[in-house]
Amino acid sequence: MTTRRNTKQLEAIRSVIEEAGRPLSIEEIHATASGDVPSLGLRTVYRTIRRLQEDGVVANVSVPGAADRYEPAHIASKHHHHFHCLVCDRFFDVDGCPGGLSTMLPEGFKLESHELTLSGRCAACA
Amino acid sequence: MTTRRNTKQLEAIRSVIEEAGRPLSIEEIHATASGDVPSLGLRTVYRTIRRLQEDGVVANVSVPGAADRYEPAHIASKHHHHFHCLVCDRFFDVDGCPGGLSTMLPEGFKLESHELTLSGRCAACA
DNA sequence: GCATAAATGACAATATATTGCCAATGCCTA
DNA sequence: TAGGCATTGGCAATATATTGTCATTTATGC
């Protein structure tokens, strides 16, 4: 059986995602976690993110016109949406959701999920 | 001054986008327009799409988790959203729009635009 | 502490999408 | 109709993101 070891790299990456309060890109994770572990390689970030996804700890967020972001699974499991700041290029979580979306669909279409991305300027950039 | 020539490749690509009734990927455009112009090269599709965008004839659509799609500019200028069929991987236009989105934003955030992608099964795949 | 195997990180390699290049083609004007 | 030049399309080259490899490091059970 395979054992999962608790390295400082894993912990740095996990805590960066956990404490960000917003979905992060691979590069953001790498840059931020490098503060804790300066030697951190990008290769390790990719590998660790995948493991955290497999372990159900982290979930990926697909957004339009940008690379995937990653957020804690317990955040992802609570239905929410995202805001994309066009100035600083960061993504933020947004609570709430417009309902009644299935009425927008043509006859015969079956709605399974939806993704809403708001864009503009975040508070810091406005 | 540069003159714009009216080739059968340009016309095939333009009409495919115009008549599709839904946003198409580069590959879809290439595959469909090849019906009119069998020799059509992918290189020409990329070049022609860019020209059509520069000429304001075609607009691109960014969607989450998939390559950009292209639709007629006169369609894009009418606010609408998209449906992604998870079975056949096609995108469709959807009329209507949930309003009041700015109330979802935290204090200080400025909303400029939004993009909604519904996912599920299209009528043909349901 | 020690042995062992998981994890790391540097680098090369790959995958994929898009573009540069250029000889050949063919649209358009005079 | 002929010539000029925009356009085409094949292929190489590039850009970018991600993964394979592997020697080295290091966490963990005994």
PDB file of C-alpha atoms (C1' of nucleotides) in Angstrom:
ATOM      1  CA  MET A   1       0.000   0.000   0.000  1.00  0.00           C
ATOM      2  CA  THR A   2       1.175   3.503  -0.671  1.00  0.00           C
ATOM      3  CA  THR A   3       1.735   5.901   2.135  1.00  0.00           C
ATOM      4  CA  ARG A   4       1.217   9.626   1.813  1.00  0.00           C
ATOM      5  CA  ARG A   5       4.043  11.605   3.331  1.00  0.00           C
ATOM      6  CA  ASN A   6       3.594  14.948   4.961  1.00  0.00           C
ATOM      7  CA  THR A   7       6.218  17.196   3.412  1.00  0.00           C
ATOM      8  CA  LYS A   8       6.650  20.874   3.874  1.00  0.00           C
ATOM      9  CA  GLN A   9       5.956  21.369   0.167  1.00  0.00           C
ATOM     10  CA  LEU A  10       2.599  19.613   0.434  1.00  0.00           C
ATOM     11  CA  GLU A  11       1.700  21.559   3.522  1.00  0.00           C
ATOM     12  CA  ALA A  12       2.738  24.878   1.980  1.00  0.00           C
ATOM     13  CA  ILE A  13       0.670  24.271  -1.140  1.00  0.00           C
ATOM     14  CA  ARG A  14      -2.323  23.006   0.784  1.00  0.00           C
ATOM     15  CA  SER A  15      -2.366  25.920   3.181  1.00  0.00           C
ATOM     16  CA  VAL A  16      -1.896  28.491   0.428  1.00  0.00           C
ATOM     17  CA  ILE A  17      -5.004  27.185  -1.302  1.00  0.00           C
ATOM     18  CA  GLU A  18      -6.895  26.863   1.939  1.00  0.00           C
ATOM     19  CA  GLU A  19      -6.174  30.378   3.124  1.00  0.00           C
ATOM     20  CA  ALA A  20      -6.348  32.281  -0.149  1.00  0.00           C
ATOM     21  CA  GLY A  21     -10.078  32.903   0.074  1.00  0.00           C
ATOM     22  CA  ARG A  22     -10.207  32.911  -3.703  1.00  0.00           C
ATOM     23  CA  PRO A  23      -9.346  30.441  -6.486  1.00  0.00           C
ATOM     24  CA  LEU A  24      -5.662  30.486  -7.442  1.00  0.00           C
ATOM     25  CA  SER A  25      -3.807  29.625 -10.623  1.00  0.00           C
ATOM     26  CA  ILE A  26      -0.871  27.247 -10.684  1.00  0.00           C
ATOM     27  CA  GLU A  27       1.453  30.199 -10.984  1.00  0.00           C
ATOM     28  CA  GLU A  28      -0.151  32.002  -8.073  1.00  0.00           C
ATOM     29  CA  ILE A  29       0.130  28.890  -5.946  1.00  0.00           C
ATOM     30  CA  HIS A  30       3.753  28.450  -6.916  1.00  0.00           C
ATOM     31  CA  ALA A  31       4.640  32.071  -6.272  1.00  0.00           C
ATOM     32  CA  THR A  32       2.878  32.218  -2.920  1.00  0.00           C
ATOM     33  CA  ALA A  33       3.988  28.844  -1.595  1.00  0.00           C
ATOM     34  CA  SER A  34       7.552  29.701  -2.575  1.00  0.00           C
ATOM     35  CA  GLY A  35       7.431  32.138   0.298  1.00  0.00           C
ATOM     36  CA  ASP A  36       7.322  29.180   2.667  1.00  0.00           C
ATOM     37  CA  VAL A  37       9.519  26.846   0.624  1.00  0.00           C
ATOM     38  CA  PRO A  38      11.877  28.873  -1.569  1.00  0.00           C
ATOM     39  CA  SER A  39      13.208  25.816  -3.395  1.00  0.00           C
ATOM     40  CA  LEU A  40       9.692  24.787  -4.454  1.00  0.00           C
ATOM     41  CA  GLY A  41       9.652  23.571  -8.047  1.00  0.00           C
ATOM     42  CA  LEU A  42       6.790  24.083 -10.452  1.00  0.00           C
ATOM     43  CA  ARG A  43       6.892  20.352 -11.104  1.00  0.00           C
ATOM     44  CA  THR A  44       6.030  19.730  -7.484  1.00  0.00           C
ATOM     45  CA  VAL A  45       3.131  22.152  -7.631  1.00  0.00           C
ATOM     46  CA  TYR A  46       1.574  20.315 -10.568  1.00  0.00           C
ATOM     47  CA  ARG A  47       2.099  16.952  -8.897  1.00  0.00           C
ATOM     48  CA  THR A  48       0.801  18.070  -5.539  1.00  0.00           C
ATOM     49  CA  ILE A  49      -2.276  19.780  -6.963  1.00  0.00           C
ATOM     50  CA  ARG A  50      -3.162  16.581  -8.742  1.00  0.00           C
ATOM     51  CA  ARG A  51      -2.755  14.556  -5.555  1.00  0.00           C
ATOM     52  CA  LEU A  52      -4.859  16.991  -3.604  1.00  0.00           C
ATOM     53  CA  GLN A  53      -7.526  16.705  -6.275  1.00  0.00           C
ATOM     54  CA  GLU A  54      -7.394  12.920  -6.168  1.00  0.00           C
ATOM     55  CA  ASP A  55      -7.673  13.064  -2.394  1.00  0.00           C
ATOM     56  CA  GLY A  56     -10.711  15.304  -2.691  1.00  0.00           C
ATOM     57  CA  VAL A  57      -9.038  18.164  -0.879  1.00  0.00           C
ATOM     58  CA  VAL A  58      -8.837  20.574  -3.779  1.00  0.00           C
ATOM     59  CA  ALA A  59     -11.137  21.228  -6.730  1.00  0.00           C
ATOM     60  CA  ASN A  60     -10.394  22.924 -10.007  1.00  0.00           C
ATOM     61  CA  VAL A  61     -12.360  25.841 -11.395  1.00  0.00           C
ATOM     62  CA  SER A  62     -12.749  26.319 -15.136  1.00  0.00           C
ATOM     63  CA  VAL A  63     -13.178  29.921 -16.182  1.00  0.00           C
ATOM     64  CA  PRO A  64     -13.540  31.549 -19.580  1.00  0.00           C
ATOM     65  CA  GLY A  65     -10.443  33.001 -21.178  1.00  0.00           C
ATOM     66  CA  ALA A  66      -8.033  32.033 -18.420  1.00  0.00           C
ATOM     67  CA  ALA A  67      -6.184  29.031 -17.051  1.00  0.00           C
ATOM     68  CA  ASP A  68      -7.849  26.785 -14.508  1.00  0.00           C
ATOM     69  CA  ARG A  69      -7.844  27.920 -10.905  1.00  0.00           C
ATOM     70  CA  TYR A  70      -7.887  25.808  -7.766  1.00  0.00           C
ATOM     71  CA  GLU A  71      -9.812  26.172  -4.545  1.00  0.00           C
ATOM     72  CA  PRO A  72     -10.514  24.051  -1.447  1.00  0.00           C
ATOM     73  CA  ALA A  73     -13.025  21.303  -2.121  1.00  0.00           C
ATOM     74  CA  HIS A  74     -15.190  22.368   0.793  1.00  0.00           C
ATOM     75  CA  ILE A  75     -15.528  25.780  -0.857  1.00  0.00           C
ATOM     76  CA  ALA A  76     -16.207  24.327  -4.292  1.00  0.00           C
ATOM     77  CA  SER A  77     -18.930  22.087  -2.914  1.00  0.00           C
ATOM     78  CA  LYS A  78     -20.892  25.134  -1.794  1.00  0.00           C
ATOM     79  CA  HIS A  79     -22.495  26.461  -4.951  1.00  0.00           C
ATOM     80  CA  HIS A  80     -21.082  29.844  -5.844  1.00  0.00           C
ATOM     81  CA  HIS A  81     -19.696  31.837  -8.740  1.00  0.00           C
ATOM     82  CA  HIS A  82     -16.656  33.889  -9.607  1.00  0.00           C
ATOM     83  CA  PHE A  83     -15.566  37.407 -10.323  1.00  0.00           C
ATOM     84  CA  HIS A  84     -12.653  38.158 -12.611  1.00  0.00           C
ATOM     85  CA  CYS A  85     -10.836  41.441 -12.087  1.00  0.00           C
ATOM     86  CA  LEU A  86      -9.771  42.674 -15.509  1.00  0.00           C
ATOM     87  CA  VAL A  87      -7.061  44.837 -13.999  1.00  0.00           C
ATOM     88  CA  CYS A  88      -5.162  42.556 -11.624  1.00  0.00           C
ATOM     89  CA  ASP A  89      -6.411  39.349 -13.293  1.00  0.00           C
ATOM     90  CA  ARG A  90      -7.343  37.747  -9.988  1.00  0.00           C
ATOM     91  CA  PHE A  91     -10.461  35.688  -9.460  1.00  0.00           C
ATOM     92  CA  PHE A  92     -12.730  36.022  -6.438  1.00  0.00           C
ATOM     93  CA  ASP A  93     -15.546  33.945  -5.028  1.00  0.00           C
ATOM     94  CA  VAL A  94     -19.028  35.379  -5.234  1.00  0.00           C
ATOM     95  CA  ASP A  95     -21.956  34.123  -3.214  1.00  0.00           C
ATOM     96  CA  GLY A  96     -25.460  33.922  -4.540  1.00  0.00           C
ATOM     97  CA  CYS A  97     -26.820  32.592  -7.750  1.00  0.00           C
ATOM     98  CA  PRO A  98     -29.495  33.673 -10.213  1.00  0.00           C
ATOM     99  CA  GLY A  99     -32.140  30.971 -10.266  1.00  0.00           C
ATOM    100  CA  GLY A 100     -34.592  29.779 -12.873  1.00  0.00           C
ATOM    101  CA  LEU A 101     -31.950  29.188 -15.480  1.00  0.00           C
ATOM    102  CA  SER A 102     -33.608  26.121 -16.966  1.00  0.00           C
ATOM    103  CA  THR A 103     -36.351  28.330 -18.381  1.00  0.00           C
ATOM    104  CA  MET A 104     -33.741  29.886 -20.656  1.00  0.00           C
ATOM    105  CA  LEU A 105     -33.186  26.600 -22.474  1.00  0.00           C
ATOM    106  CA  PRO A 106     -34.806  25.519 -25.734  1.00  0.00           C
ATOM    107  CA  GLU A 107     -37.197  22.590 -25.722  1.00  0.00           C
ATOM    108  CA  GLY A 108     -35.504  19.264 -25.054  1.00  0.00           C
ATOM    109  CA  PHE A 109     -32.322  20.633 -23.500  1.00  0.00           C
ATOM    110  CA  LYS A 110     -31.413  19.204 -20.104  1.00  0.00           C
ATOM    111  CA  LEU A 111     -29.584  21.470 -17.656  1.00  0.00           C
ATOM    112  CA  GLU A 112     -27.035  19.805 -15.408  1.00  0.00           C
ATOM    113  CA  SER A 113     -24.867  22.639 -14.200  1.00  0.00           C
ATOM    114  CA  HIS A 114     -23.876  26.192 -14.907  1.00  0.00           C
ATOM    115  CA  GLU A 115     -20.983  28.545 -14.467  1.00  0.00           C
ATOM    116  CA  LEU A 116     -21.279  32.299 -14.117  1.00  0.00           C
ATOM    117  CA  THR A 117     -18.280  34.592 -14.343  1.00  0.00           C
ATOM    118  CA  LEU A 118     -18.681  38.261 -13.558  1.00  0.00           C
ATOM    119  CA  SER A 119     -15.987  40.615 -14.820  1.00  0.00           C
ATOM    120  CA  GLY A 120     -14.932  44.110 -13.934  1.00  0.00           C
ATOM    121  CA  ARG A 121     -12.748  45.712 -11.298  1.00  0.00           C
ATOM    122  CA  CYS A 122     -12.184  44.394  -7.823  1.00  0.00           C
ATOM    123  CA  ALA A 123     -12.337  46.700  -4.819  1.00  0.00           C
ATOM    124  CA  ALA A 124      -8.584  47.191  -4.820  1.00  0.00           C
ATOM    125  CA  CYS A 125      -8.465  48.094  -8.516  1.00  0.00           C
ATOM    126  CA  ALA A 126     -11.671  50.121  -8.864  1.00  0.00           C
TER     127      ALA A 126
ATOM    128  CA  MET B   1      -3.516  50.614 -49.652  1.00  0.00           C
ATOM    129  CA  THR B   2      -4.377  46.992 -49.287  1.00  0.00           C
ATOM    130  CA  THR B   3      -7.267  45.483 -51.128  1.00  0.00           C
ATOM    131  CA  ARG B   4      -9.351  42.690 -49.696  1.00  0.00           C
ATOM    132  CA  ARG B   5      -9.947  39.922 -52.181  1.00  0.00           C
ATOM    133  CA  ASN B   6     -13.014  37.788 -52.265  1.00  0.00           C
ATOM    134  CA  THR B   7     -11.821  34.206 -52.366  1.00  0.00           C
ATOM    135  CA  LYS B   8     -13.881  31.079 -52.113  1.00  0.00           C
ATOM    136  CA  GLN B   9     -12.064  30.191 -48.887  1.00  0.00           C
ATOM    137  CA  LEU B  10     -13.072  33.484 -47.286  1.00  0.00           C
ATOM    138  CA  GLU B  11     -16.638  33.102 -48.446  1.00  0.00           C
ATOM    139  CA  ALA B  12     -16.861  29.486 -47.272  1.00  0.00           C
ATOM    140  CA  ILE B  13     -15.574  30.354 -43.818  1.00  0.00           C
ATOM    141  CA  ARG B  14     -17.735  33.440 -43.509  1.00  0.00           C
ATOM    142  CA  SER B  15     -20.906  31.639 -44.521  1.00  0.00           C
ATOM    143  CA  VAL B  16     -20.223  28.667 -42.278  1.00  0.00           C
ATOM    144  CA  ILE B  17     -20.017  30.982 -39.283  1.00  0.00           C
ATOM    145  CA  GLU B  18     -23.003  33.006 -40.448  1.00  0.00           C
ATOM    146  CA  GLU B  19     -25.261  30.026 -40.968  1.00  0.00           C
ATOM    147  CA  ALA B  20     -24.219  27.812 -38.094  1.00  0.00           C
ATOM    148  CA  GLY B  21     -26.678  29.339 -35.630  1.00  0.00           C
ATOM    149  CA  ARG B  22     -24.270  28.528 -32.852  1.00  0.00           C
ATOM    150  CA  PRO B  23     -20.665  29.428 -31.982  1.00  0.00           C
ATOM    151  CA  LEU B  24     -18.102  27.223 -33.708  1.00  0.00           C
ATOM    152  CA  SER B  25     -14.578  26.197 -32.841  1.00  0.00           C
ATOM    153  CA  ILE B  26     -11.692  26.554 -35.272  1.00  0.00           C
ATOM    154  CA  GLU B  27     -11.851  22.826 -35.909  1.00  0.00           C
ATOM    155  CA  GLU B  28     -15.585  22.897 -36.525  1.00  0.00           C
ATOM    156  CA  ILE B  29     -15.170  25.767 -38.939  1.00  0.00           C
ATOM    157  CA  HIS B  30     -12.384  23.964 -40.737  1.00  0.00           C
ATOM    158  CA  ALA B  31     -14.283  20.694 -40.950  1.00  0.00           C
ATOM    159  CA  THR B  32     -17.499  22.298 -42.164  1.00  0.00           C
ATOM    160  CA  ALA B  33     -15.973  24.750 -44.621  1.00  0.00           C
ATOM    161  CA  SER B  34     -13.914  21.915 -46.065  1.00  0.00           C
ATOM    162  CA  GLY B  35     -17.188  20.668 -47.493  1.00  0.00           C
ATOM    163  CA  ASP B  36     -17.186  23.687 -49.787  1.00  0.00           C
ATOM    164  CA  VAL B  37     -13.435  23.925 -50.283  1.00  0.00           C
ATOM    165  CA  PRO B  38     -11.851  20.503 -49.792  1.00  0.00           C
ATOM    166  CA  SER B  39      -8.307  21.845 -50.044  1.00  0.00           C
ATOM    167  CA  LEU B  40      -8.909  24.327 -47.241  1.00  0.00           C
ATOM    168  CA  GLY B  41      -5.922  24.491 -44.910  1.00  0.00           C
ATOM    169  CA  LEU B  42      -6.115  25.042 -41.198  1.00  0.00           C
ATOM    170  CA  ARG B  43      -3.613  27.849 -41.686  1.00  0.00           C
ATOM    171  CA  THR B  44      -6.123  29.685 -43.823  1.00  0.00           C
ATOM    172  CA  VAL B  45      -8.861  29.249 -41.248  1.00  0.00           C
ATOM    173  CA  TYR B  46      -6.767  30.878 -38.532  1.00  0.00           C
ATOM    174  CA  ARG B  47      -5.793  33.730 -40.860  1.00  0.00           C
ATOM    175  CA  THR B  48      -9.292  34.299 -42.159  1.00  0.00           C
ATOM    176  CA  ILE B  49     -10.884  34.232 -38.717  1.00  0.00           C
ATOM    177  CA  ARG B  50      -8.465  36.898 -37.590  1.00  0.00           C
ATOM    178  CA  ARG B  51      -9.254  39.049 -40.602  1.00  0.00           C
ATOM    179  CA  LEU B  52     -12.966  38.656 -40.054  1.00  0.00           C
ATOM    180  CA  GLN B  53     -12.481  39.699 -36.461  1.00  0.00           C
ATOM    181  CA  GLU B  54     -10.445  42.723 -37.492  1.00  0.00           C
ATOM    182  CA  ASP B  55     -13.141  43.627 -39.983  1.00  0.00           C
ATOM    183  CA  GLY B  56     -15.774  43.380 -37.269  1.00  0.00           C
ATOM    184  CA  VAL B  57     -17.605  40.561 -39.008  1.00  0.00           C
ATOM    185  CA  VAL B  58     -16.884  37.821 -36.510  1.00  0.00           C
ATOM    186  CA  ALA B  59     -16.510  37.846 -32.722  1.00  0.00           C
ATOM    187  CA  ASN B  60     -14.884  35.317 -30.484  1.00  0.00           C
ATOM    188  CA  VAL B  61     -16.552  33.653 -27.529  1.00  0.00           C
ATOM    189  CA  SER B  62     -14.549  32.611 -24.483  1.00  0.00           C
ATOM    190  CA  VAL B  63     -16.020  29.665 -22.617  1.00  0.00           C
ATOM    191  CA  PRO B  64     -14.849  27.749 -19.581  1.00  0.00           C
ATOM    192  CA  GLY B  65     -12.918  24.555 -20.147  1.00  0.00           C
ATOM    193  CA  ALA B  66     -12.944  24.688 -23.943  1.00  0.00           C
ATOM    194  CA  ALA B  67     -11.259  26.452 -26.824  1.00  0.00           C
ATOM    195  CA  ASP B  68     -12.616  29.769 -28.062  1.00  0.00           C
ATOM    196  CA  ARG B  69     -15.605  29.673 -30.380  1.00  0.00           C
ATOM    197  CA  TYR B  70     -16.569  32.143 -33.086  1.00  0.00           C
ATOM    198  CA  GLU B  71     -19.892  33.628 -34.034  1.00  0.00           C
ATOM    199  CA  PRO B  72     -21.171  36.444 -36.270  1.00  0.00           C
ATOM    200  CA  ALA B  73     -20.584  39.871 -34.761  1.00  0.00           C
ATOM    201  CA  HIS B  74     -24.232  40.820 -35.185  1.00  0.00           C
ATOM    202  CA  ILE B  75     -25.154  37.846 -33.003  1.00  0.00           C
ATOM    203  CA  ALA B  76     -22.487  38.585 -30.436  1.00  0.00           C
ATOM    204  CA  SER B  77     -23.635  42.176 -30.115  1.00  0.00           C
ATOM    205  CA  LYS B  78     -27.034  41.003 -28.942  1.00  0.00           C
ATOM    206  CA  HIS B  79     -26.535  40.038 -25.322  1.00  0.00           C
ATOM    207  CA  HIS B  80     -26.997  36.338 -24.844  1.00  0.00           C
ATOM    208  CA  HIS B  81     -25.412  33.300 -23.226  1.00  0.00           C
ATOM    209  CA  HIS B  82     -24.325  29.802 -24.136  1.00  0.00           C
ATOM    210  CA  PHE B  83     -25.140  26.179 -23.546  1.00  0.00           C
ATOM    211  CA  HIS B  84     -22.488  23.510 -23.659  1.00  0.00           C
ATOM    212  CA  CYS B  85     -23.608  19.987 -24.494  1.00  0.00           C
ATOM    213  CA  LEU B  86     -21.433  17.639 -22.448  1.00  0.00           C
ATOM    214  CA  VAL B  87     -22.149  14.769 -24.833  1.00  0.00           C
ATOM    215  CA  CYS B  88     -21.493  16.179 -28.297  1.00  0.00           C
ATOM    216  CA  ASP B  89     -19.346  19.051 -27.009  1.00  0.00           C
ATOM    217  CA  ARG B  90     -21.181  21.611 -29.135  1.00  0.00           C
ATOM    218  CA  PHE B  91     -22.070  25.080 -27.923  1.00  0.00           C
ATOM    219  CA  PHE B  92     -25.464  26.701 -28.509  1.00  0.00           C
ATOM    220  CA  ASP B  93     -26.783  30.206 -28.137  1.00  0.00           C
ATOM    221  CA  VAL B  94     -29.263  30.847 -25.375  1.00  0.00           C
ATOM    222  CA  ASP B  95     -31.492  33.885 -25.171  1.00  0.00           C
ATOM    223  CA  GLY B  96     -32.384  35.603 -21.972  1.00  0.00           C
ATOM    224  CA  CYS B  97     -30.274  36.672 -19.065  1.00  0.00           C
ATOM    225  CA  PRO B  98     -30.662  36.642 -15.300  1.00  0.00           C
ATOM    226  CA  GLY B  99     -30.604  40.240 -14.133  1.00  0.00           C
ATOM    227  CA  GLY B 100     -29.551  41.919 -10.927  1.00  0.00           C
ATOM    228  CA  LEU B 101     -26.102  40.411 -10.938  1.00  0.00           C
ATOM    229  CA  SER B 102     -24.374  43.450  -9.475  1.00  0.00           C
ATOM    230  CA  THR B 103     -26.091  42.784  -6.139  1.00  0.00           C
ATOM    231  CA  MET B 104     -24.022  39.609  -5.884  1.00  0.00           C
ATOM    232  CA  LEU B 105     -20.784  41.582  -5.693  1.00  0.00           C
ATOM    233  CA  PRO B 106     -18.920  42.575  -2.533  1.00  0.00           C
ATOM    234  CA  GLU B 107     -18.652  46.241  -1.637  1.00  0.00           C
ATOM    235  CA  GLY B 108     -16.434  48.218  -3.997  1.00  0.00           C
ATOM    236  CA  PHE B 109     -16.477  45.763  -6.891  1.00  0.00           C
ATOM    237  CA  LYS B 110     -17.465  47.232 -10.261  1.00  0.00           C
ATOM    238  CA  LEU B 111     -19.316  44.968 -12.694  1.00  0.00           C
ATOM    239  CA  GLU B 112     -18.541  45.494 -16.367  1.00  0.00           C
ATOM    240  CA  SER B 113     -19.704  42.285 -18.015  1.00  0.00           C
ATOM    241  CA  HIS B 114     -20.603  38.710 -17.322  1.00  0.00           C
ATOM    242  CA  GLU B 115     -20.584  35.346 -19.008  1.00  0.00           C
ATOM    243  CA  LEU B 116     -22.965  32.517 -18.226  1.00  0.00           C
ATOM    244  CA  THR B 117     -22.447  29.005 -19.521  1.00  0.00           C
ATOM    245  CA  LEU B 118     -25.128  26.407 -18.979  1.00  0.00           C
ATOM    246  CA  SER B 119     -24.103  22.776 -19.315  1.00  0.00           C
ATOM    247  CA  GLY B 120     -25.991  19.552 -19.852  1.00  0.00           C
ATOM    248  CA  ARG B 121     -27.414  17.697 -22.810  1.00  0.00           C
ATOM    249  CA  CYS B 122     -28.700  19.256 -25.975  1.00  0.00           C
ATOM    250  CA  ALA B 123     -31.982  18.141 -27.505  1.00  0.00           C
ATOM    251  CA  ALA B 124     -30.241  15.745 -29.874  1.00  0.00           C
ATOM    252  CA  CYS B 125     -28.223  14.090 -27.107  1.00  0.00           C
ATOM    253  CA  ALA B 126     -30.764  14.062 -24.261  1.00  0.00           C
TER     254      ALA B 126
ATOM    255  C1'  DG C   1      19.167   5.642  14.128  1.00  0.00           C
ATOM    256  C1'  DC C   2      18.357   3.072   9.829  1.00  0.00           C
ATOM    257  C1'  DA C   3      16.505   1.321   5.949  1.00  0.00           C
ATOM    258  C1'  DT C   4      13.224   2.101   2.510  1.00  0.00           C
ATOM    259  C1'  DA C   5      10.363   4.039  -0.485  1.00  0.00           C
ATOM    260  C1'  DA C   6       7.810   8.375  -1.326  1.00  0.00           C
ATOM    261  C1'  DA C   7       8.733  12.962  -2.630  1.00  0.00           C
ATOM    262  C1'  DT C   8      11.369  16.481  -4.706  1.00  0.00           C
ATOM    263  C1'  DG C   9      13.259  19.382  -8.362  1.00  0.00           C
ATOM    264  C1'  DA C  10      16.080  20.054 -12.463  1.00  0.00           C
ATOM    265  C1'  DC C  11      15.844  19.158 -17.079  1.00  0.00           C
ATOM    266  C1'  DA C  12      14.312  17.188 -21.104  1.00  0.00           C
ATOM    267  C1'  DA C  13      10.467  15.745 -23.567  1.00  0.00           C
ATOM    268  C1'  DT C  14       5.866  15.942 -24.969  1.00  0.00           C
ATOM    269  C1'  DA C  15       1.281  17.805 -26.254  1.00  0.00           C
ATOM    270  C1'  DT C  16      -1.303  21.211 -28.288  1.00  0.00           C
ATOM    271  C1'  DA C  17      -2.393  25.481 -30.424  1.00  0.00           C
ATOM    272  C1'  DT C  18      -0.939  28.999 -33.202  1.00  0.00           C
ATOM    273  C1'  DT C  19       2.162  31.435 -36.273  1.00  0.00           C
ATOM    274  C1'  DG C  20       6.235  32.297 -39.705  1.00  0.00           C
ATOM    275  C1'  DC C  21       7.816  31.354 -44.030  1.00  0.00           C
ATOM    276  C1'  DC C  22       7.543  31.063 -48.874  1.00  0.00           C
ATOM    277  C1'  DA C  23       6.659  29.088 -53.356  1.00  0.00           C
ATOM    278  C1'  DA C  24       2.508  28.481 -55.885  1.00  0.00           C
ATOM    279  C1'  DT C  25      -2.100  30.022 -56.906  1.00  0.00           C
ATOM    280  C1'  DG C  26      -5.635  32.887 -58.449  1.00  0.00           C
ATOM    281  C1'  DC C  27      -8.417  37.412 -57.814  1.00  0.00           C
ATOM    282  C1'  DC C  28      -8.796  41.899 -59.658  1.00  0.00           C
ATOM    283  C1'  DT C  29      -7.732  46.017 -62.132  1.00  0.00           C
ATOM    284  C1'  DA C  30      -6.072  48.402 -66.079  1.00  0.00           C
TER     285       DA C  30
ATOM    286  C1'  DT D   1      -6.126  39.182 -71.324  1.00  0.00           C
ATOM    287  C1'  DA D   2      -2.022  40.054 -68.616  1.00  0.00           C
ATOM    288  C1'  DG D   3       0.437  41.384 -64.688  1.00  0.00           C
ATOM    289  C1'  DG D   4       0.689  42.564 -59.920  1.00  0.00           C
ATOM    290  C1'  DC D   5      -0.001  41.311 -55.587  1.00  0.00           C
ATOM    291  C1'  DA D   6      -3.146  39.482 -52.011  1.00  0.00           C
ATOM    292  C1'  DT D   7      -4.071  34.908 -50.740  1.00  0.00           C
ATOM    293  C1'  DT D   8      -3.345  30.179 -50.059  1.00  0.00           C
ATOM    294  C1'  DG D   9      -1.576  25.918 -47.917  1.00  0.00           C
ATOM    295  C1'  DG D  10       2.144  22.837 -46.627  1.00  0.00           C
ATOM    296  C1'  DC D  11       5.548  22.537 -43.396  1.00  0.00           C
ATOM    297  C1'  DA D  12       8.620  24.194 -40.036  1.00  0.00           C
ATOM    298  C1'  DA D  13       8.983  26.896 -36.112  1.00  0.00           C
ATOM    299  C1'  DT D  14       7.342  28.872 -32.043  1.00  0.00           C
ATOM    300  C1'  DA D  15       4.742  29.540 -27.687  1.00  0.00           C
ATOM    301  C1'  DT D  16       2.897  27.662 -23.766  1.00  0.00           C
ATOM    302  C1'  DA D  17       1.439  24.303 -20.518  1.00  0.00           C
ATOM    303  C1'  DT D  18       2.124  20.014 -18.682  1.00  0.00           C
ATOM    304  C1'  DT D  19       4.453  15.631 -17.980  1.00  0.00           C
ATOM    305  C1'  DG D  20       8.407  11.924 -17.990  1.00  0.00           C
ATOM    306  C1'  DT D  21      12.740  10.814 -16.124  1.00  0.00           C
ATOM    307  C1'  DC D  22      15.861  10.117 -12.595  1.00  0.00           C
ATOM    308  C1'  DA D  23      19.406  11.184  -9.257  1.00  0.00           C
ATOM    309  C1'  DT D  24      18.938  13.100  -4.844  1.00  0.00           C
ATOM    310  C1'  DT D  25      16.581  14.246  -0.707  1.00  0.00           C
ATOM    311  C1'  DT D  26      13.824  13.204   3.160  1.00  0.00           C
ATOM    312  C1'  DA D  27       9.658  11.524   5.852  1.00  0.00           C
ATOM    313  C1'  DT D  28       8.269   7.490   8.235  1.00  0.00           C
ATOM    314  C1'  DG D  29       7.952   2.848  10.444  1.00  0.00           C
ATOM    315  C1'  DC D  30      10.635  -0.270  12.970  1.00  0.00           C
TER     316       DC D  30
END
